PDB file of C-alpha atoms in Angstrom:
ATOM      1  CA  UNK A1136     100.977  83.961  19.626  1.00 59.00           C
ATOM      2  CA  UNK A1137     103.570  86.186  18.265  1.00 69.00           C
ATOM      3  CA  UNK A1138     106.264  85.199  20.194  1.00 80.00           C
ATOM      4  CA  UNK A1139     109.352  83.303  19.521  1.00 90.00           C
ATOM      5  CA  UNK A1140     108.814  79.400  19.299  1.00 94.00           C
ATOM      6  CA  UNK A1141     111.267  76.581  19.796  1.00 96.00           C
ATOM      7  CA  UNK A1142     112.012  74.405  17.140  1.00 96.00           C
ATOM      8  CA  UNK A1143     109.632  71.329  17.264  1.00 97.00           C
ATOM      9  CA  UNK A1144     110.039  67.618  16.261  1.00 97.00           C
ATOM     10  CA  UNK A1145     106.836  65.744  15.975  1.00 97.00           C
ATOM     11  CA  UNK A1146     105.623  62.213  14.939  1.00 97.00           C
ATOM     12  CA  UNK A1147     104.013  61.342  11.824  1.00 95.00           C
ATOM     13  CA  UNK A1148     100.621  61.656  13.078  1.00 95.00           C
ATOM     14  CA  UNK A1149     100.979  65.091  14.907  1.00 96.00           C
ATOM     15  CA  UNK A1150     100.065  63.786  18.107  1.00 97.00           C
ATOM     16  CA  UNK A1151     103.264  63.920  19.964  1.00 97.00           C
ATOM     17  CA  UNK A1152     105.672  67.040  19.768  1.00 97.00           C
ATOM     18  CA  UNK A1153     109.055  67.579  21.583  1.00 97.00           C
ATOM     19  CA  UNK A1154     111.030  70.631  22.048  1.00 97.00           C
ATOM     20  CA  UNK A1155     113.965  71.738  24.184  1.00 97.00           C
ATOM     21  CA  UNK A1156     113.493  74.819  26.547  1.00 96.00           C
ATOM     22  CA  UNK A1157     116.957  76.521  26.877  1.00 96.00           C
ATOM     23  CA  UNK A1158     117.241  79.123  29.558  1.00 95.00           C
ATOM     24  CA  UNK A1159     119.238  80.306  32.660  1.00 94.00           C
ATOM     25  CA  UNK A1160     118.431  77.288  34.454  1.00 95.00           C
ATOM     26  CA  UNK A1161     119.589  74.911  31.967  1.00 95.00           C
ATOM     27  CA  UNK A1162     118.074  72.700  29.041  1.00 96.00           C
ATOM     28  CA  UNK A1163     115.036  70.914  29.586  1.00 96.00           C
ATOM     29  CA  UNK A1164     113.388  68.342  27.423  1.00 97.00           C
ATOM     30  CA  UNK A1165     109.425  69.190  26.967  1.00 97.00           C
ATOM     31  CA  UNK A1166     106.960  66.910  25.574  1.00 97.00           C
ATOM     32  CA  UNK A1167     103.314  67.645  24.279  1.00 97.00           C
ATOM     33  CA  UNK A1168     100.949  64.724  23.789  1.00 96.00           C
ATOM     34  CA  UNK A1169      97.668  64.717  22.145  1.00 97.00           C
ATOM     35  CA  UNK A1170      95.698  61.611  23.741  1.00 95.00           C
ATOM     36  CA  UNK A1171      92.162  60.233  22.587  1.00 94.00           C
ATOM     37  CA  UNK A1172      89.235  60.618  25.121  1.00 95.00           C
ATOM     38  CA  UNK A1173      86.145  58.952  25.499  1.00 92.00           C
ATOM     39  CA  UNK A1174      84.598  61.264  22.953  1.00 94.00           C
ATOM     40  CA  UNK A1175      86.091  60.565  19.783  1.00 94.00           C
ATOM     41  CA  UNK A1176      86.023  64.147  18.561  1.00 96.00           C
ATOM     42  CA  UNK A1177      87.811  65.199  21.782  1.00 97.00           C
ATOM     43  CA  UNK A1178      91.433  65.007  22.427  1.00 97.00           C
ATOM     44  CA  UNK A1179      93.549  66.041  25.580  1.00 96.00           C
ATOM     45  CA  UNK A1180      96.489  68.001  25.613  1.00 96.00           C
ATOM     46  CA  UNK A1181      98.961  66.840  27.929  1.00 94.00           C
ATOM     47  CA  UNK A1182     102.654  68.697  28.313  1.00 93.00           C
ATOM     48  CA  UNK A1183     105.695  68.451  30.429  1.00 95.00           C
ATOM     49  CA  UNK A1184     109.070  67.562  30.883  1.00 96.00           C
ATOM     50  CA  UNK A1185     110.426  64.196  29.567  1.00 96.00           C
ATOM     51  CA  UNK A1186     112.069  62.374  32.667  1.00 94.00           C
ATOM     52  CA  UNK A1187     113.322  59.095  33.275  1.00 93.00           C
ATOM     53  CA  UNK A1188     111.800  57.477  36.519  1.00 91.00           C
ATOM     54  CA  UNK A1189     114.640  55.349  37.864  1.00 93.00           C
ATOM     55  CA  UNK A1190     112.189  53.642  40.246  1.00 91.00           C
ATOM     56  CA  UNK A1191     109.925  52.721  37.619  1.00 89.00           C
ATOM     57  CA  UNK A1192     112.564  51.942  35.095  1.00 91.00           C
ATOM     58  CA  UNK A1193     110.590  54.043  32.302  1.00 91.00           C
ATOM     59  CA  UNK A1194     110.315  57.439  30.806  1.00 92.00           C
ATOM     60  CA  UNK A1195     107.383  59.714  32.271  1.00 94.00           C
ATOM     61  CA  UNK A1196     106.223  63.322  31.889  1.00 95.00           C
ATOM     62  CA  UNK A1197     106.556  65.333  34.803  1.00 94.00           C
ATOM     63  CA  UNK A1198     103.567  67.909  34.638  1.00 92.00           C
ATOM     64  CA  UNK A1199     104.125  69.417  37.942  1.00 91.00           C
ATOM     65  CA  UNK A1200     107.762  70.873  37.731  1.00 89.00           C
ATOM     66  CA  UNK A1201     108.427  74.135  37.962  1.00 88.00           C
ATOM     67  CA  UNK A1202     111.810  75.151  36.184  1.00 89.00           C
ATOM     68  CA  UNK A1203     111.644  79.031  36.383  1.00 90.00           C
ATOM     69  CA  UNK A1204     113.813  78.981  33.394  1.00 93.00           C
ATOM     70  CA  UNK A1205     112.541  82.465  32.199  1.00 92.00           C
ATOM     71  CA  UNK A1206     110.736  81.433  29.075  1.00 94.00           C
ATOM     72  CA  UNK A1207     107.664  80.725  29.988  1.00 92.00           C
ATOM     73  CA  UNK A1208     106.152  82.767  26.826  1.00 92.00           C
ATOM     74  CA  UNK A1209     108.222  80.883  24.504  1.00 94.00           C
ATOM     75  CA  UNK A1210     107.120  77.740  25.922  1.00 94.00           C
ATOM     76  CA  UNK A1211     103.600  78.542  25.940  1.00 93.00           C
ATOM     77  CA  UNK A1212     103.811  80.027  22.420  1.00 94.00           C
ATOM     78  CA  UNK A1213     105.580  76.514  21.438  1.00 95.00           C
ATOM     79  CA  UNK A1214     102.676  74.609  22.740  1.00 95.00           C
ATOM     80  CA  UNK A1215     100.025  76.637  21.123  1.00 95.00           C
ATOM     81  CA  UNK A1216     101.980  76.103  17.730  1.00 95.00           C
ATOM     82  CA  UNK A1217     101.665  72.411  18.282  1.00 97.00           C
ATOM     83  CA  UNK A1218      97.879  72.908  18.647  1.00 96.00           C
ATOM     84  CA  UNK A1219      97.654  74.801  15.406  1.00 96.00           C
ATOM     85  CA  UNK A1220      99.588  71.885  13.740  1.00 97.00           C
ATOM     86  CA  UNK A1221      97.501  69.011  15.340  1.00 97.00           C
ATOM     87  CA  UNK A1222      94.328  70.803  14.390  1.00 97.00           C
ATOM     88  CA  UNK A1223      95.518  71.467  10.953  1.00 96.00           C
ATOM     89  CA  UNK A1224      95.664  67.647  10.361  1.00 95.00           C
ATOM     90  CA  UNK A1225      92.482  66.912  12.620  1.00 96.00           C
ATOM     91  CA  UNK A1226      90.187  69.934  12.049  1.00 96.00           C
ATOM     92  CA  UNK A1227      87.221  68.214  13.345  1.00 96.00           C
ATOM     93  CA  UNK A1228      88.768  67.453  16.738  1.00 98.00           C
ATOM     94  CA  UNK A1229      88.469  69.578  20.064  1.00 98.00           C
ATOM     95  CA  UNK A1230      91.120  70.053  22.191  1.00 98.00           C
ATOM     96  CA  UNK A1231      90.677  69.711  25.999  1.00 97.00           C
ATOM     97  CA  UNK A1232      93.352  71.108  28.409  1.00 95.00           C
ATOM     98  CA  UNK A1233      93.910  72.088  31.963  1.00 94.00           C
ATOM     99  CA  UNK A1234      96.980  72.334  34.392  1.00 91.00           C
ATOM    100  CA  UNK A1235      98.012  70.053  36.627  1.00 88.00           C
ATOM    101  CA  UNK A1236      97.104  72.350  39.414  1.00 89.00           C
ATOM    102  CA  UNK A1237      94.967  75.483  39.962  1.00 91.00           C
ATOM    103  CA  UNK A1238      98.218  77.658  39.451  1.00 92.00           C
ATOM    104  CA  UNK A1239      98.772  76.164  36.024  1.00 91.00           C
ATOM    105  CA  UNK A1240      95.275  76.450  35.009  1.00 93.00           C
ATOM    106  CA  UNK A1241      95.256  79.909  35.675  1.00 93.00           C
ATOM    107  CA  UNK A1242      98.474  80.759  33.797  1.00 92.00           C
ATOM    108  CA  UNK A1243      96.644  79.164  30.570  1.00 93.00           C
ATOM    109  CA  UNK A1244      93.758  81.303  31.146  1.00 95.00           C
ATOM    110  CA  UNK A1245      95.913  84.222  31.343  1.00 93.00           C
ATOM    111  CA  UNK A1246      97.592  83.011  28.075  1.00 92.00           C
ATOM    112  CA  UNK A1247      94.255  82.718  26.629  1.00 93.00           C
ATOM    113  CA  UNK A1248      93.270  86.188  27.576  1.00 92.00           C
ATOM    114  CA  UNK A1249      96.168  87.981  26.261  1.00 91.00           C
ATOM    115  CA  UNK A1250      96.063  86.233  22.846  1.00 91.00           C
ATOM    116  CA  UNK A1251      92.542  85.807  22.488  1.00 93.00           C
ATOM    117  CA  UNK A1252      92.425  88.102  19.331  1.00 93.00           C
ATOM    118  CA  UNK A1253      94.881  86.245  17.859  1.00 93.00           C
ATOM    119  CA  UNK A1254      93.593  82.782  18.841  1.00 94.00           C
ATOM    120  CA  UNK A1255      89.893  83.707  17.920  1.00 95.00           C
ATOM    121  CA  UNK A1256      90.990  84.081  14.379  1.00 96.00           C
ATOM    122  CA  UNK A1257      91.384  80.117  13.968  1.00 96.00           C
ATOM    123  CA  UNK A1258      89.726  78.734  17.231  1.00 97.00           C
ATOM    124  CA  UNK A1259      86.378  78.853  18.875  1.00 97.00           C
ATOM    125  CA  UNK A1260      87.435  79.078  23.025  1.00 97.00           C
ATOM    126  CA  UNK A1261      85.397  77.697  25.565  1.00 97.00           C
ATOM    127  CA  UNK A1262      85.905  77.348  29.332  1.00 97.00           C
ATOM    128  CA  UNK A1263      85.471  73.761  30.380  1.00 97.00           C
ATOM    129  CA  UNK A1264      83.406  73.076  33.828  1.00 97.00           C
ATOM    130  CA  UNK A1265      83.252  69.967  35.472  1.00 95.00           C
ATOM    131  CA  UNK A1266      79.984  68.668  36.731  1.00 94.00           C
ATOM    132  CA  UNK A1267      78.600  65.562  38.646  1.00 91.00           C
ATOM    133  CA  UNK A1268      82.218  64.692  39.440  1.00 85.00           C
ATOM    134  CA  UNK A1269      83.197  63.229  36.030  1.00 91.00           C
ATOM    135  CA  UNK A1270      81.046  65.298  33.164  1.00 95.00           C
ATOM    136  CA  UNK A1271      82.650  68.367  31.148  1.00 96.00           C
ATOM    137  CA  UNK A1272      80.400  70.939  29.916  1.00 97.00           C
ATOM    138  CA  UNK A1273      81.327  73.864  27.709  1.00 97.00           C
ATOM    139  CA  UNK A1274      80.774  77.728  28.466  1.00 97.00           C
ATOM    140  CA  UNK A1275      81.680  80.677  26.357  1.00 95.00           C
ATOM    141  CA  UNK A1276      85.251  81.734  27.580  1.00 96.00           C
ATOM    142  CA  UNK A1277      85.105  84.741  30.031  1.00 96.00           C
ATOM    143  CA  UNK A1278      88.386  85.626  31.623  1.00 95.00           C
ATOM    144  CA  UNK A1279      86.858  86.693  35.009  1.00 96.00           C
ATOM    145  CA  UNK A1280      85.467  83.407  35.813  1.00 96.00           C
ATOM    146  CA  UNK A1281      87.394  80.251  36.715  1.00 95.00           C
ATOM    147  CA  UNK A1282      87.088  76.980  34.872  1.00 96.00           C
ATOM    148  CA  UNK A1283      88.219  73.575  35.437  1.00 95.00           C
ATOM    149  CA  UNK A1284      90.023  73.548  32.002  1.00 96.00           C
ATOM    150  CA  UNK A1285      89.476  74.898  28.158  1.00 97.00           C
ATOM    151  CA  UNK A1286      88.103  73.662  25.232  1.00 98.00           C
ATOM    152  CA  UNK A1287      89.357  75.134  21.551  1.00 97.00           C
ATOM    153  CA  UNK A1288      88.161  73.841  18.108  1.00 97.00           C
ATOM    154  CA  UNK A1289      88.983  75.407  14.502  1.00 97.00           C
ATOM    155  CA  UNK A1290      86.435  77.591  13.164  1.00 94.00           C
TER     156      UNK A1290
ATOM    157  CA  UNK B 151     145.497  93.404  35.105  1.00 51.00           C
ATOM    158  CA  UNK B 152     141.960  93.497  34.623  1.00 48.00           C
ATOM    159  CA  UNK B 153     140.203  90.343  34.455  1.00 47.00           C
ATOM    160  CA  UNK B 154     138.110  90.267  31.191  1.00 46.00           C
ATOM    161  CA  UNK B 155     134.787  88.483  31.732  1.00 45.00           C
ATOM    162  CA  UNK B 156     134.048  86.383  28.586  1.00 43.00           C
ATOM    163  CA  UNK B 157     130.348  86.297  27.908  1.00 42.00           C
ATOM    164  CA  UNK B 158     129.250  83.472  26.017  1.00 39.00           C
ATOM    165  CA  UNK B 159     125.842  83.944  24.265  1.00 39.00           C
ATOM    166  CA  UNK B 160     123.915  80.993  24.009  1.00 37.00           C
ATOM    167  CA  UNK B 161     122.051  80.836  20.535  1.00 42.00           C
ATOM    168  CA  UNK B 162     118.497  79.294  20.995  1.00 48.00           C
ATOM    169  CA  UNK B 163     117.193  77.080  18.722  1.00 55.00           C
ATOM    170  CA  UNK B 164     114.161  79.321  18.025  1.00 60.00           C
ATOM    171  CA  UNK B 165     112.269  79.958  15.045  1.00 55.00           C
ATOM    172  CA  UNK B 166     109.173  82.081  14.473  1.00 54.00           C
ATOM    173  CA  UNK B 167     107.883  79.556  11.734  1.00 60.00           C
ATOM    174  CA  UNK B 168     109.780  76.796  10.556  1.00 67.00           C
ATOM    175  CA  UNK B 169     109.290  73.392   9.279  1.00 78.00           C
ATOM    176  CA  UNK B 170     108.565  71.052  11.780  1.00 92.00           C
ATOM    177  CA  UNK B 171     110.711  67.758  11.572  1.00 94.00           C
ATOM    178  CA  UNK B 172     108.880  64.517  11.731  1.00 96.00           C
ATOM    179  CA  UNK B 173     110.833  61.525  13.784  1.00 96.00           C
ATOM    180  CA  UNK B 174     108.625  58.583  14.131  1.00 94.00           C
ATOM    181  CA  UNK B 175     110.369  57.250  17.267  1.00 94.00           C
ATOM    182  CA  UNK B 176     108.160  59.916  18.897  1.00 95.00           C
ATOM    183  CA  UNK B 177     105.285  57.338  18.832  1.00 94.00           C
ATOM    184  CA  UNK B 178     107.201  55.545  21.677  1.00 92.00           C
ATOM    185  CA  UNK B 179     105.781  58.430  23.964  1.00 93.00           C
ATOM    186  CA  UNK B 180     102.239  58.556  22.881  1.00 89.00           C
ATOM    187  CA  UNK B 181     101.044  56.341  25.895  1.00 89.00           C
ATOM    188  CA  UNK B 182     103.589  57.982  28.206  1.00 92.00           C
ATOM    189  CA  UNK B 183     102.551  58.250  32.050  1.00 92.00           C
ATOM    190  CA  UNK B 184     102.132  61.803  33.327  1.00 92.00           C
ATOM    191  CA  UNK B 185     103.387  62.036  37.138  1.00 91.00           C
ATOM    192  CA  UNK B 186     100.328  64.238  38.270  1.00 89.00           C
ATOM    193  CA  UNK B 187      98.110  61.172  37.101  1.00 87.00           C
ATOM    194  CA  UNK B 188      95.808  63.806  35.775  1.00 79.00           C
ATOM    195  CA  UNK B 189      95.792  62.245  32.459  1.00 77.00           C
ATOM    196  CA  UNK B 190      94.628  59.080  33.821  1.00 79.00           C
ATOM    197  CA  UNK B 191      91.434  60.945  34.920  1.00 86.00           C
ATOM    198  CA  UNK B 192      90.631  61.970  31.331  1.00 88.00           C
ATOM    199  CA  UNK B 193      89.418  58.540  30.355  1.00 86.00           C
ATOM    200  CA  UNK B 194      86.896  58.600  32.945  1.00 90.00           C
ATOM    201  CA  UNK B 195      85.564  62.067  31.956  1.00 94.00           C
ATOM    202  CA  UNK B 196      82.408  62.346  29.822  1.00 95.00           C
ATOM    203  CA  UNK B 197      82.239  65.209  27.472  1.00 96.00           C
ATOM    204  CA  UNK B 198      78.952  66.788  27.125  1.00 95.00           C
ATOM    205  CA  UNK B 199      79.543  69.486  24.627  1.00 96.00           C
ATOM    206  CA  UNK B 200      76.929  72.019  23.431  1.00 95.00           C
ATOM    207  CA  UNK B 201      78.841  71.951  19.929  1.00 91.00           C
TER     208      UNK B 201
END
């Protein structure tokens, strides 16, 4: 994605990334986490705002928040950069990602569609569909279809 | 006397392609909880992929 991106900080394994969204609503700490799944070759991409939960007395990631900070393209471009970085170190791993709600999932679908040519130079892109309540299968990505998530893998 | 509005331009910390800084303290976030609970569901998902 050929947009400006935020400066990133990562852990040594490139599975956790942090950046700060700066916009007209203020500064927000963003975290991207790549977590293993039941399939050792599939990692889940989770993303949201780093928040301190005073009730639970611990940090959590708020993946439901809407900041409306005017920088969604930069945020998505920065998240995509983490995918390039993570998979450059783990080229055999497939990334699975989805929104915390349908609106977000469709936002990601649109972002893929708008940048499909560039992304396809590096990644194979698939739609993810849930069947039987707990199984995910892959389909060729088609913007006209709705999916339960997405899968990308380095070529 | 005219009031002159001072416009403060905030310099964004942006980069097109800069080096990523490594901070091992981020390891503390690798098992962090997600508010929606969607991440917990991932552990129950079976991936049946064609590739």
